[in-house]
Coordinates of C-alpha atoms in Angstrom, one line a residue:
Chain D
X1 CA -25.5 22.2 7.4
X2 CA -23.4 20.9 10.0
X3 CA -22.7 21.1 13.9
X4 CA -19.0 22.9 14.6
X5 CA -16.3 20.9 15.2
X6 CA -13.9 21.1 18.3
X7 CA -11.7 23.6 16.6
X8 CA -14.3 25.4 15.6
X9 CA -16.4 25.6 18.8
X10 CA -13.6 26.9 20.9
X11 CA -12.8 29.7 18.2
X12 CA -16.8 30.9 18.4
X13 CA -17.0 30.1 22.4
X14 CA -14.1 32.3 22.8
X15 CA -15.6 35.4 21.1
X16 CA -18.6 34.9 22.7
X17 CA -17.0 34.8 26.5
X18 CA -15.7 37.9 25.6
X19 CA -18.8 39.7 25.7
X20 CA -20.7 37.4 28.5
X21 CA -18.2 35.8 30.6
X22 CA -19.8 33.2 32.9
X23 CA -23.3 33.9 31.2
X24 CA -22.1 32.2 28.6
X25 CA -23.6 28.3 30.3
X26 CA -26.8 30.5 29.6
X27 CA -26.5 30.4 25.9
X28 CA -25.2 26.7 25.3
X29 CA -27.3 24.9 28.0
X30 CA -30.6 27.3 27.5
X31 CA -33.8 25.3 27.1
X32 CA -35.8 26.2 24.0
X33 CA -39.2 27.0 24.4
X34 CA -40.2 27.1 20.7
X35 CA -42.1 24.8 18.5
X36 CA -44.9 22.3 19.2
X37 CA -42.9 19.7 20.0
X38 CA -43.4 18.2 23.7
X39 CA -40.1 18.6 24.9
X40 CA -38.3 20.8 22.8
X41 CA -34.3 20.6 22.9
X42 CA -32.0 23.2 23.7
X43 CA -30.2 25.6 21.5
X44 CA -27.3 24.8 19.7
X45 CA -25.1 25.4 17.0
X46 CA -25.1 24.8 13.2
X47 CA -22.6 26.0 10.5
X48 CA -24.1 26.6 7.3
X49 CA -22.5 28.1 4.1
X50 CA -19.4 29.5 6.9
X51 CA -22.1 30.9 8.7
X52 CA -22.9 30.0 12.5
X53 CA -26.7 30.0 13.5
X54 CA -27.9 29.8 16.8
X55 CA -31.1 27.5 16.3
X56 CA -33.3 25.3 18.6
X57 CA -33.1 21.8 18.1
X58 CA -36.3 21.3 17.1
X59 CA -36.0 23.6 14.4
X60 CA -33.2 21.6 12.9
X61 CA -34.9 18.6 12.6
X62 CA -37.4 19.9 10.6
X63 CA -34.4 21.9 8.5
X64 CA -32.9 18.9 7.3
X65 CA -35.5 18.4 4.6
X66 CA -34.6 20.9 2.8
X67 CA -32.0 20.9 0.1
X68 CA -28.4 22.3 0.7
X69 CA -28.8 25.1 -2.0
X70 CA -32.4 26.0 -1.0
X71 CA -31.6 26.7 2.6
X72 CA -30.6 30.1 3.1
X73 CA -30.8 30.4 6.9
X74 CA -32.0 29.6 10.1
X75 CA -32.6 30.6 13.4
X76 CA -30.1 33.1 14.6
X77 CA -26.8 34.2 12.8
X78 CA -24.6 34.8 15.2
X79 CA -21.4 35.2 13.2
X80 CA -19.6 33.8 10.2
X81 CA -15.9 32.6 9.7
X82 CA -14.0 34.1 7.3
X83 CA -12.0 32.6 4.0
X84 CA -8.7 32.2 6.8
X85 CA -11.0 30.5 9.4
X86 CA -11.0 33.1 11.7
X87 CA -14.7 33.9 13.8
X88 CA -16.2 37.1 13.2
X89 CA -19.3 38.3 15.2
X90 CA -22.2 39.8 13.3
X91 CA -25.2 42.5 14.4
X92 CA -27.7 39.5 14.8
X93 CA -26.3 38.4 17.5
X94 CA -26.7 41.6 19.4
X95 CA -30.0 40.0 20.5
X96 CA -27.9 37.0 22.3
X97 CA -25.3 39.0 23.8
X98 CA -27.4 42.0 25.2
X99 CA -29.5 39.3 27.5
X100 CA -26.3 38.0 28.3
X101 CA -23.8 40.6 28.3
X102 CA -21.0 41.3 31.1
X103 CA -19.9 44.9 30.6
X104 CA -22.4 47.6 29.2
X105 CA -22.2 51.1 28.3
X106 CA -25.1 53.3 27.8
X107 CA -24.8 56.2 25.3
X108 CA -26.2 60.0 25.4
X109 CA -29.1 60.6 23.2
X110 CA -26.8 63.0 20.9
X111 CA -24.4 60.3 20.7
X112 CA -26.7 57.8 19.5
X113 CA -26.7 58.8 16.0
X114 CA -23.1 58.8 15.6
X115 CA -22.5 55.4 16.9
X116 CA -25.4 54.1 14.4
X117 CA -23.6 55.3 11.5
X118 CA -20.9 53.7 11.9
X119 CA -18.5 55.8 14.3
X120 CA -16.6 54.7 17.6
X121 CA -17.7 55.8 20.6
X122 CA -16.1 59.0 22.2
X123 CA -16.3 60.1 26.1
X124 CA -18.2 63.0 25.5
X125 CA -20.6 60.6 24.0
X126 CA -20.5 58.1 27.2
X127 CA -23.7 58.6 29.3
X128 CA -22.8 55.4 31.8
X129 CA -20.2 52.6 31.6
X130 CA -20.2 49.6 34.2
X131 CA -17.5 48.7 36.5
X132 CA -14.9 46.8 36.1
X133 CA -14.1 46.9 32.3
X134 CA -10.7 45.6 31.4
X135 CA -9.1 47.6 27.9
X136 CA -10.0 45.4 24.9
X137 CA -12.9 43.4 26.8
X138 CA -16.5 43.0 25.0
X139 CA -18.8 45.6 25.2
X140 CA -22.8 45.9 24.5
X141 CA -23.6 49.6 23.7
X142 CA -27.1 50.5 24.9
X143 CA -28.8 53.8 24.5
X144 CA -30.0 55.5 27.7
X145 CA -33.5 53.7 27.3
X146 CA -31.9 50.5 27.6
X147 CA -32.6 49.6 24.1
X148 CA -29.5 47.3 22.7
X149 CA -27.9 49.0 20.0
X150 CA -24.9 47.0 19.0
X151 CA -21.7 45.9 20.6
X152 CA -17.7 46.9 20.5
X153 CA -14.1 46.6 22.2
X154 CA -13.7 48.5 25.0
X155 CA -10.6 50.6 24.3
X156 CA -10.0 51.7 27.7
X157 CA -11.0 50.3 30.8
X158 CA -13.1 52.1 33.1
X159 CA -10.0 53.6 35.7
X160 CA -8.7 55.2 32.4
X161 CA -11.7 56.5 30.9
X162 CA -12.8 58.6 33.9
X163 CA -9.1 60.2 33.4
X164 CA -9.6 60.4 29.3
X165 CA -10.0 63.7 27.6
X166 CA -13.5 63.9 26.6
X167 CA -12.4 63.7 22.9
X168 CA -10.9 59.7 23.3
X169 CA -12.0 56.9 21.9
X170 CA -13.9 54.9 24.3
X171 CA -15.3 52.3 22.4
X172 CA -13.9 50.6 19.4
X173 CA -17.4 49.6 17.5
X174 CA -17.5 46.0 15.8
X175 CA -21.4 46.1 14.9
X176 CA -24.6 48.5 15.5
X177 CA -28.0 48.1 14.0
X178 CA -27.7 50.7 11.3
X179 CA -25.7 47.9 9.5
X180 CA -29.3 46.7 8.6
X181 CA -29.2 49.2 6.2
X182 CA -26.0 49.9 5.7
X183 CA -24.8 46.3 4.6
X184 CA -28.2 44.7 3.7
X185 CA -26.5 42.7 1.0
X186 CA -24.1 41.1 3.2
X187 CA -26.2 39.9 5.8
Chain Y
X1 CA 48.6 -25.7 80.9
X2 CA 44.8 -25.3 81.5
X3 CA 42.3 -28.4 81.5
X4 CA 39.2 -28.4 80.2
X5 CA 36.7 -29.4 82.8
X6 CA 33.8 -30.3 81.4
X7 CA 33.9 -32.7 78.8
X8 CA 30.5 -33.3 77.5
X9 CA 30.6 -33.0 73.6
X10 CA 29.3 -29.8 73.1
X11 CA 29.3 -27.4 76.1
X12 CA 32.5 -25.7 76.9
X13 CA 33.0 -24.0 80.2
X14 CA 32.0 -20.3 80.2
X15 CA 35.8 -18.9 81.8
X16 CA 37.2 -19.9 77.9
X17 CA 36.7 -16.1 76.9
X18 CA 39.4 -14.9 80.0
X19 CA 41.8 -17.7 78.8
X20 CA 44.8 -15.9 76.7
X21 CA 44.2 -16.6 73.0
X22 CA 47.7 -17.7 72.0
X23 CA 48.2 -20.4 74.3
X24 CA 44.7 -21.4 73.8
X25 CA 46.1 -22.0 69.9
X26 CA 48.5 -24.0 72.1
X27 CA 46.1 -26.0 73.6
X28 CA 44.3 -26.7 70.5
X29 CA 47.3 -28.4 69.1
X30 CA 48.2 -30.3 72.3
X31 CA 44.6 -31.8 72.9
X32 CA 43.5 -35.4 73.9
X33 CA 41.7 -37.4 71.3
X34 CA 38.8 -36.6 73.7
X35 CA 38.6 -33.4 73.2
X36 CA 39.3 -33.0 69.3
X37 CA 35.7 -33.3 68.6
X38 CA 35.5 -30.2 70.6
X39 CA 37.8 -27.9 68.7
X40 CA 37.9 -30.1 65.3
X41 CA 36.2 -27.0 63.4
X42 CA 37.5 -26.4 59.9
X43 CA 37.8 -22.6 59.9
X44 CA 37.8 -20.6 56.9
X45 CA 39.8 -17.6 57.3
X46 CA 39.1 -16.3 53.9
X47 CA 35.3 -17.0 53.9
X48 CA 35.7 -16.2 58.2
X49 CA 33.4 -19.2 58.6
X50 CA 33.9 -22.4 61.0
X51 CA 32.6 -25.0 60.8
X52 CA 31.8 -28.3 63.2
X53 CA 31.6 -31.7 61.0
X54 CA 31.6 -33.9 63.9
X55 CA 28.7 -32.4 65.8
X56 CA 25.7 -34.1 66.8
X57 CA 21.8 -33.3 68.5
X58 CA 22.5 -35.6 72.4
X59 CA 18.6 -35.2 72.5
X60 CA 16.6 -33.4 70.1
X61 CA 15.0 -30.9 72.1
X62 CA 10.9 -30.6 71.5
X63 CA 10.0 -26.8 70.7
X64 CA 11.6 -24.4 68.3
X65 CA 12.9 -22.5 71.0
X66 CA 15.3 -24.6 72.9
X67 CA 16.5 -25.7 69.9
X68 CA 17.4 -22.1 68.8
X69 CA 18.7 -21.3 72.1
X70 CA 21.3 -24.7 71.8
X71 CA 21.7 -23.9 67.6
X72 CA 23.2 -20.2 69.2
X73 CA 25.1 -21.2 71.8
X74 CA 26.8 -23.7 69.7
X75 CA 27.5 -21.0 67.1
X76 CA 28.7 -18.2 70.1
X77 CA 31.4 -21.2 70.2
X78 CA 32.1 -21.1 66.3
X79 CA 32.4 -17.8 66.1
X80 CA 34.5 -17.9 69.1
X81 CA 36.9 -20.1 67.2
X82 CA 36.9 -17.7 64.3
X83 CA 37.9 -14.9 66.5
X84 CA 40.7 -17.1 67.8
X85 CA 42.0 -17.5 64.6
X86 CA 41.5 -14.1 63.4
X87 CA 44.0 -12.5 66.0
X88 CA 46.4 -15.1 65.8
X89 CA 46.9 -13.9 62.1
X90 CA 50.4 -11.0 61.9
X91 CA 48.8 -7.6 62.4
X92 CA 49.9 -4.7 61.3
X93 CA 49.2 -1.6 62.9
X94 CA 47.3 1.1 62.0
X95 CA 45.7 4.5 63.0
X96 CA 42.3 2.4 63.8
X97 CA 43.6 -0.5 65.2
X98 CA 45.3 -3.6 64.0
X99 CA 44.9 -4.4 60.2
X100 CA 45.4 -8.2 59.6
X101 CA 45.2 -9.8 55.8
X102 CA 43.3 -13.0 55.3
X103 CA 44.7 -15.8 53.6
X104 CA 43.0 -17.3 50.6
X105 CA 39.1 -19.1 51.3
X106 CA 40.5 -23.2 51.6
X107 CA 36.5 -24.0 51.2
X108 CA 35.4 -24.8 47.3
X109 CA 32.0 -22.5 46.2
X110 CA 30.0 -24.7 44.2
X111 CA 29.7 -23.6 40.8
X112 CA 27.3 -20.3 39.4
X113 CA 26.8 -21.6 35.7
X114 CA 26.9 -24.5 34.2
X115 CA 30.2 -26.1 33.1
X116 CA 30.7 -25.0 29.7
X117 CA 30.0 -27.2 26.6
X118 CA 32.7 -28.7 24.6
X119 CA 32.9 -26.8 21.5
X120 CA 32.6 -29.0 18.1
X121 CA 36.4 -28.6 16.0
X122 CA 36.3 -25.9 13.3
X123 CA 36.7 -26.7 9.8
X124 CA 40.2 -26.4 9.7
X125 CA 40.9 -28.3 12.8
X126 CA 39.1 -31.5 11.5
X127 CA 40.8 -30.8 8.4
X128 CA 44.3 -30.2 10.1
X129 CA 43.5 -33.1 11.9
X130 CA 43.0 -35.9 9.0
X131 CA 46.5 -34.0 8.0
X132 CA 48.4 -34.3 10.8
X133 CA 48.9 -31.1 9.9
X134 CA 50.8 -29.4 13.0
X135 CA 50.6 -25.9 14.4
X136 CA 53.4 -23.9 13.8
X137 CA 54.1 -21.1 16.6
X138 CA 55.2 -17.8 14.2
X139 CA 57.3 -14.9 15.2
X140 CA 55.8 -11.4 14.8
X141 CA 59.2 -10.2 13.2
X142 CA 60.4 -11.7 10.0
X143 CA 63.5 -10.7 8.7
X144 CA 62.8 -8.9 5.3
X145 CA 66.5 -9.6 2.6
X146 CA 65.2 -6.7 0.3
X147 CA 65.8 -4.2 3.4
X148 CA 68.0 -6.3 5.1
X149 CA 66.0 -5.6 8.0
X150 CA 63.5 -7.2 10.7
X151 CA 59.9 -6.1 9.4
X152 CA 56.6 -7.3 11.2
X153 CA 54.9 -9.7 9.7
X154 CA 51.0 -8.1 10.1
X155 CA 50.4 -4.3 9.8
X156 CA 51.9 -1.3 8.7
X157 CA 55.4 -1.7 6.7
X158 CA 55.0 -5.3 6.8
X159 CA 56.7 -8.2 5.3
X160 CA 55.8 -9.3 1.7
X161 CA 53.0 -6.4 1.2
X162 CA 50.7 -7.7 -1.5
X163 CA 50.4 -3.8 -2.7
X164 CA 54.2 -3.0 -2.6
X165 CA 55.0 -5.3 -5.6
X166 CA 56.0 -2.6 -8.7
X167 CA 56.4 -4.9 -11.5
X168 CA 54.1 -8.4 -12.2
X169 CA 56.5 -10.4 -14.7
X170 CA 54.0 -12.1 -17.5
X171 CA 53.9 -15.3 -17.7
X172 CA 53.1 -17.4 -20.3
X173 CA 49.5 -18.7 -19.2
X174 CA 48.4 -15.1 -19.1
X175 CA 46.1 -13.5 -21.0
X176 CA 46.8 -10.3 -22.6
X177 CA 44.1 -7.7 -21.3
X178 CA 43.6 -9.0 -18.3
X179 CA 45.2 -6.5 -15.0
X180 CA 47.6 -8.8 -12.8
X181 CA 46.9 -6.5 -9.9
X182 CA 43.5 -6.5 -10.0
X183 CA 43.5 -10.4 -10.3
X184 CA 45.4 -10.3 -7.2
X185 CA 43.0 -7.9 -5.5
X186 CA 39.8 -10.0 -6.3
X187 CA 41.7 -13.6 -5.3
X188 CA 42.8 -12.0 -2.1
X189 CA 38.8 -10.3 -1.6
X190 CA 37.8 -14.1 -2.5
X191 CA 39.9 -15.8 0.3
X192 CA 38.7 -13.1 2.5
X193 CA 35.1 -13.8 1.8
X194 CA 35.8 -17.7 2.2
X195 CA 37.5 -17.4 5.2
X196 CA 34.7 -15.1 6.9
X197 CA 32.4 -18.0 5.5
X198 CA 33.9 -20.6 7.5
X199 CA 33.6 -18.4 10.4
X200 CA 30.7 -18.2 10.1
X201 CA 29.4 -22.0 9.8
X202 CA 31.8 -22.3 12.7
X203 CA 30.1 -20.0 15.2
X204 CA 26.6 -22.3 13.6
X205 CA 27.7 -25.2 14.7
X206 CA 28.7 -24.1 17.8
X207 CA 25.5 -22.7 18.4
X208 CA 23.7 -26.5 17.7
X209 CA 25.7 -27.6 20.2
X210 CA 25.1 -24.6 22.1
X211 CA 28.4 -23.9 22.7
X212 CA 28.6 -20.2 21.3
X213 CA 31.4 -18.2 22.7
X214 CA 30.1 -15.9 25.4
X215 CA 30.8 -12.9 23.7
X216 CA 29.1 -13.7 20.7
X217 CA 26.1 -15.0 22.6
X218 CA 25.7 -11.8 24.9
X219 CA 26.0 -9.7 21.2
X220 CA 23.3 -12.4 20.1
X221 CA 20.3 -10.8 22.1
X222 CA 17.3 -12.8 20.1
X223 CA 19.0 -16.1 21.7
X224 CA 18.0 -16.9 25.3
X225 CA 21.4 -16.9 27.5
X226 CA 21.9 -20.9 28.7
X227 CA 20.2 -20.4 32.4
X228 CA 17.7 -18.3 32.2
X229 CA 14.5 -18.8 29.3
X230 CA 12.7 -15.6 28.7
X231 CA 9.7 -16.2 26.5
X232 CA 9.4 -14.3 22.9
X233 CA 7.0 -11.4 23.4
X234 CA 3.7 -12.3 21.3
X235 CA 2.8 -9.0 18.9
X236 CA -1.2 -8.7 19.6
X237 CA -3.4 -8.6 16.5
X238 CA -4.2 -4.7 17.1
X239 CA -0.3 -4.0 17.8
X240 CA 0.7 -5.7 14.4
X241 CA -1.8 -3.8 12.7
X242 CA -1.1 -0.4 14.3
X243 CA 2.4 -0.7 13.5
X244 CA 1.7 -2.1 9.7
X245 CA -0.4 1.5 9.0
X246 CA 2.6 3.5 11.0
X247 CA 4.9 1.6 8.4
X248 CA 2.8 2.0 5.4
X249 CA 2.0 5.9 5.9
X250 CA 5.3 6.4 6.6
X251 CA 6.8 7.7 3.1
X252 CA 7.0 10.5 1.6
X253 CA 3.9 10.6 0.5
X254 CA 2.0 9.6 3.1
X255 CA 1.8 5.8 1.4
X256 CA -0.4 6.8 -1.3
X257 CA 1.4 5.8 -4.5
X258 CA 2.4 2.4 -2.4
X259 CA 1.6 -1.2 -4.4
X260 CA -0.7 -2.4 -2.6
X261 CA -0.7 -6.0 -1.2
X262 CA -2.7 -8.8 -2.8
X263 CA -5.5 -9.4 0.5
X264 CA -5.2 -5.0 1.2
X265 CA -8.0 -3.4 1.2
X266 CA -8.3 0.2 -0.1
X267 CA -8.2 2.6 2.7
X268 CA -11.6 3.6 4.1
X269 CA -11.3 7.1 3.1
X270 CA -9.8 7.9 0.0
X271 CA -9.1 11.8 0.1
X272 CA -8.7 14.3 3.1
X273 CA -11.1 13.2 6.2
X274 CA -13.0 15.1 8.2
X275 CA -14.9 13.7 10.7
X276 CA -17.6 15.8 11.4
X277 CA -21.0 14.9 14.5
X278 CA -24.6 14.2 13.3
X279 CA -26.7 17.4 12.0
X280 CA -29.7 16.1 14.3
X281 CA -29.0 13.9 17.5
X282 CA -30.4 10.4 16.7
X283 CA -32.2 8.3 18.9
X284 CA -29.7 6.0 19.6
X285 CA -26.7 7.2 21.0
X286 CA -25.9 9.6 23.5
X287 CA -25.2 13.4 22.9
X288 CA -22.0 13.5 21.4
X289 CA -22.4 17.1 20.7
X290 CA -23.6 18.0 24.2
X291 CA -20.3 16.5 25.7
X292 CA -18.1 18.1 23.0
X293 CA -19.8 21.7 23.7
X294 CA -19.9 21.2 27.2
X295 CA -16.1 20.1 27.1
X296 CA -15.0 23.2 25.5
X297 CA -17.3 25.4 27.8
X298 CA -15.6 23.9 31.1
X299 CA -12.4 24.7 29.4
X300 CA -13.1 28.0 28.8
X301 CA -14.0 28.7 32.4
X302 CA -11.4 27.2 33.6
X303 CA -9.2 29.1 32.0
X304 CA -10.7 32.0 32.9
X305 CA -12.0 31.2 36.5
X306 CA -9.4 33.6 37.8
X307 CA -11.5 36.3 36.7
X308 CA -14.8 35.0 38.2
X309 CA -14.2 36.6 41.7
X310 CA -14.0 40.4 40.9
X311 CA -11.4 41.4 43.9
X312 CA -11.8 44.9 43.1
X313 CA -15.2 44.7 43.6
X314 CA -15.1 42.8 47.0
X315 CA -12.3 45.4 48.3
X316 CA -14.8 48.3 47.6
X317 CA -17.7 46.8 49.2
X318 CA -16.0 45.9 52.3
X319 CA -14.0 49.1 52.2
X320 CA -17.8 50.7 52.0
X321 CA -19.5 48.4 54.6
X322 CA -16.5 49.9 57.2
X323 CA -16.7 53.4 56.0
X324 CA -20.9 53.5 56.6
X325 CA -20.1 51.5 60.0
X326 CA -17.5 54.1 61.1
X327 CA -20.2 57.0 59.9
X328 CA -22.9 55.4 61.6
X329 CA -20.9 55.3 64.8
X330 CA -20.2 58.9 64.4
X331 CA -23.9 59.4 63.6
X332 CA -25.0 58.2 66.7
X333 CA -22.4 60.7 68.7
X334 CA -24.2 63.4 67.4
X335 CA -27.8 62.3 68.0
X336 CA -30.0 63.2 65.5
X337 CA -33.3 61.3 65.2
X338 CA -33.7 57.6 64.1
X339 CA -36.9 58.8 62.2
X340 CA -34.8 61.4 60.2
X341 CA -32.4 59.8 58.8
X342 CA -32.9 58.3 56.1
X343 CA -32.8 54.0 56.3
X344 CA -30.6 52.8 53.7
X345 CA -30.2 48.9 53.8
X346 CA -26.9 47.8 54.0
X347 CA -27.8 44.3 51.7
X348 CA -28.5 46.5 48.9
X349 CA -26.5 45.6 45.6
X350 CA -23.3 47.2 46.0
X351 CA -22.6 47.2 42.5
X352 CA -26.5 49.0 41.5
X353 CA -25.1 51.8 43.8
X354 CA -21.7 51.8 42.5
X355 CA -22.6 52.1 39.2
X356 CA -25.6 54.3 39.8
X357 CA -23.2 56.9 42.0
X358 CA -20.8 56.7 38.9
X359 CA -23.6 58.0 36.8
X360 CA -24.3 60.8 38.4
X361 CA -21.2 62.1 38.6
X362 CA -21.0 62.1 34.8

């Protein structure tokens, strides 16, 4: 376990603004409120195995006693870098970027389904959409009862998708929580 | 013939401006011993300077400014002189006026540089010397009997070309096996070498002496040029050891396979480094991980701070604050009751309603 280096920081930083913009300050400079300790630390960042987790610092005090091999995780994953050192996001962060997120869109009930199993989002499946959505900007995909239910690209902005067909592709989906099933090895 | 009517040492009476300048060059030459301290000024056409040897302070006056004011009007004299002079020199004319040429400055500079040193004899002037050997001036044509013509005696088709002989006749102290013309070749390479020897332990001694020739101490940089001393630039401790690991990783292999020195120490890190921050934040030091995460985040903003202020956004609501003002104008044209229409807030979030409105219409 290690903390990220510059390179590395910037790549996972990046990806993150994408989906919270200026809320990202919230997630690097939030105060932690777990453990016993008196003042607990804030969050921060530790790479593991090429996987990033979001812990408190607390937490990774007390993670250091155990062995390299014997630690499998902890606190959050938020993403893991790939063999070419590219940043990917994965579906436990959802958590961390629906508090934070910039552009939402909320999804019909029939659509909801479809968008757990793995499809993209269509119009005809688009119950609400905020303002404001630049094509290829980060997007949290809530169902209509505001529960979070995983995040994409935004394939249009918003000016274009009020002019779409009702059959185009709206939302370009990078994770949703049926992937706890799906892909229960992986994660 | 005009008199001069005062005749105290220095002051001249004010009406010599209006006299004519030529026959005032007239009265110069015609003067009284009395007044040749007054116009004795050696002027310098060349340099266009005069100047007074015979004058002398009657009374040293006791501030600084009298003693300006008599320094000046003494000069306004010089300077008149000069003038004098000046247009008594042939003109010639010229669209802007009258172009005279100045003779040569009469008055000696003092010297810039040092005189130079005698230079110590070379080698083959001492030699020459214990000789009495004498130096013979030579033509630069010689006349050639093979051609029956005048050839040079240096450079191309010259006289007695060492590489132009065909035939070397044997003779009887040679050995067989050995090339006559590349015996030649290596005896003329060795008085080559020699002679650039001797040059050489010329131009040193010179140098003891210090009494290089100017060329060859310009081209000489390291040496200080006689005059002026600059002091040797003294290499810091850090700078000699910067540049020593520049030099050493600068192979092809990055210096690895190098021999090393017998004091060198092995390089801290043998393989591929990576410095990487402390897992947990120790007690002592400050948060080096805080500044490197905060570092990046500011970086990140900045970059994309143009996309903080949503102009789109701030059109609309402004666009909807005039449209509701304009309606509520109207509104009040047509009178309904206060109590009936509905109160909607205007510091409500624009955006809630925006997107709210957008809803709906889907």
């Amino acid at each position: 376990m290690r903390p990220l280096d510059e390179s590395e920081t910037t790549q996972v930083f990046e990806k993150l603004f994408k989906f919270t913009g200026n809320n990202l300050k919230n997630i690097v400079e939030s105060p932690s409120h777990e453990g016993p300790d008196q003042t607990p630390g804030r969050y921060c960042f530790r790479l593991h195995k090429n996987r990033v987790y979001y812990v408190s610092e607390s937490l990774v005090k007390r993670a250091t006693n155990i062995k390299r091999e014997n630690l499998v995780a902890l606190g959050t994953n938020i993403g893991k870098f790939t063999k070419s050192g590219k940043f990917h996001l994965t579906i436990q962060a959802l958590n961390l970027l629906a508090a934070n997120a910039k552009h939402k869109v909320w999804l019909k009930p029939t659509s909801e389904m479809s968008f757990l199993y793995g499809n993209d989002v269509i119009k005809g499946g688009l119950g609400r959409i905020t303002d404001n959505i630049n094509a290829y900007d980060g997007v949290v995909v809530f169902s209509m009862s505001d529960v979070a239910l995983g995040f994409g690209i935004a394939a249009k902005s918003t000016q274009d998708c009020r002019k779409m067909d009702p059959n185009g592709l709206v939302v370009i989906r990078q994770a949703d929580t049926g992937e706890y099933l799906r892909n229960q090895e992986d994660l | 013939m005009y008199k001069f009517v005062d005749l105290k040492p220095f002051r001249k009476p004010v009406f010599l401006k209006q006299i004519h300048r030529r026959t005032l060059c007239l009265e110069k030459e015609e003067m009284g011993e009395d007044e040749q301290q007054e116009v004795g000024y050696q002027i310098d056409l060349g340099n266009l300077t005069a100047f007074d040897p015979h004058h002398q302070f009657s009374s040293v006056p006791d501030n600084r400014e009298d003693l300006v004011k008599e320094c000046i009007a003494h000069g306004t004299k010089l300077i008149q002189a000069v003038a004098d002079a000046l247009f008594n020199l042939p003109s010639t004319e010229d669209a802007s006026g009258p172009i005279v040429s100045l003779p040569p400055p009469s008055t000696k500079l003092p010297r810039e540089k040092p005189l130079p040193k005698p230079k110590p004899p070379t080698k083959w002037e001492v030699f020459a010397k214990k000789k009495g050997i004498q130096n013979r001036k030579k033509d630069k044509l010689v006349y050639d009997e093979q051609t029956s013509s005048w050839k040079r005696r240096h450079g191309y088709d010259r006289v007695n070309d060492d590489n132009d002989i065909p035939i070397i006749e044997a003779k009887m102290t040679d050995e067989p096996g050995v090339d006559p013309f590349a015996k030649r070749r290596s005896e003329k390479k060795q008085r080559v070498e020699k002679q650039e020897k001797n040059r050489l332990h010329n131009l040193k001694e010179a140098s003891k002496v210090g009494a290089l020739p100017s060329h060859v101490q310009l081209a000489a940089t390291a040496l200080p040029i006689t005059g002026t001393q600059t002091a040797p630039r003294k290499v810091s401790k850090d700078e000699l050891q910067n540049v020593a690991g520049m030099a050493a990783t600068s192979t092809a292999s990055g210096g690895k396979f190098d021999k090393k020195l017998a004091g060198e120490k092995p390089p801290k890190h043998e393989k591929k480094y990576r410095k990487f921050l402390p897992v947990v934040e120790g007690s002592g030091m400050g948060s080096l991980e805080k500044q490197q995460s905060d570092k990046i985040l500011n970086k990140l903003m900045a970059k994309n701070s143009h996309e903080i202020l949503n102009v789109g956004k701030a059109v609309d609501m402004y666009n909807a604050k005039s449209d509701k003002k304009r309606r509520n104008q109207q509104g009040k044209s047509s009178s309904t009751s206060s109590k009936l229409k509905v109160k909607k807030s205007p510091y409500k979030n624009a955006s809630k309603k925006k997107s709210s409105s957008k809803g709906k219409s889907k």
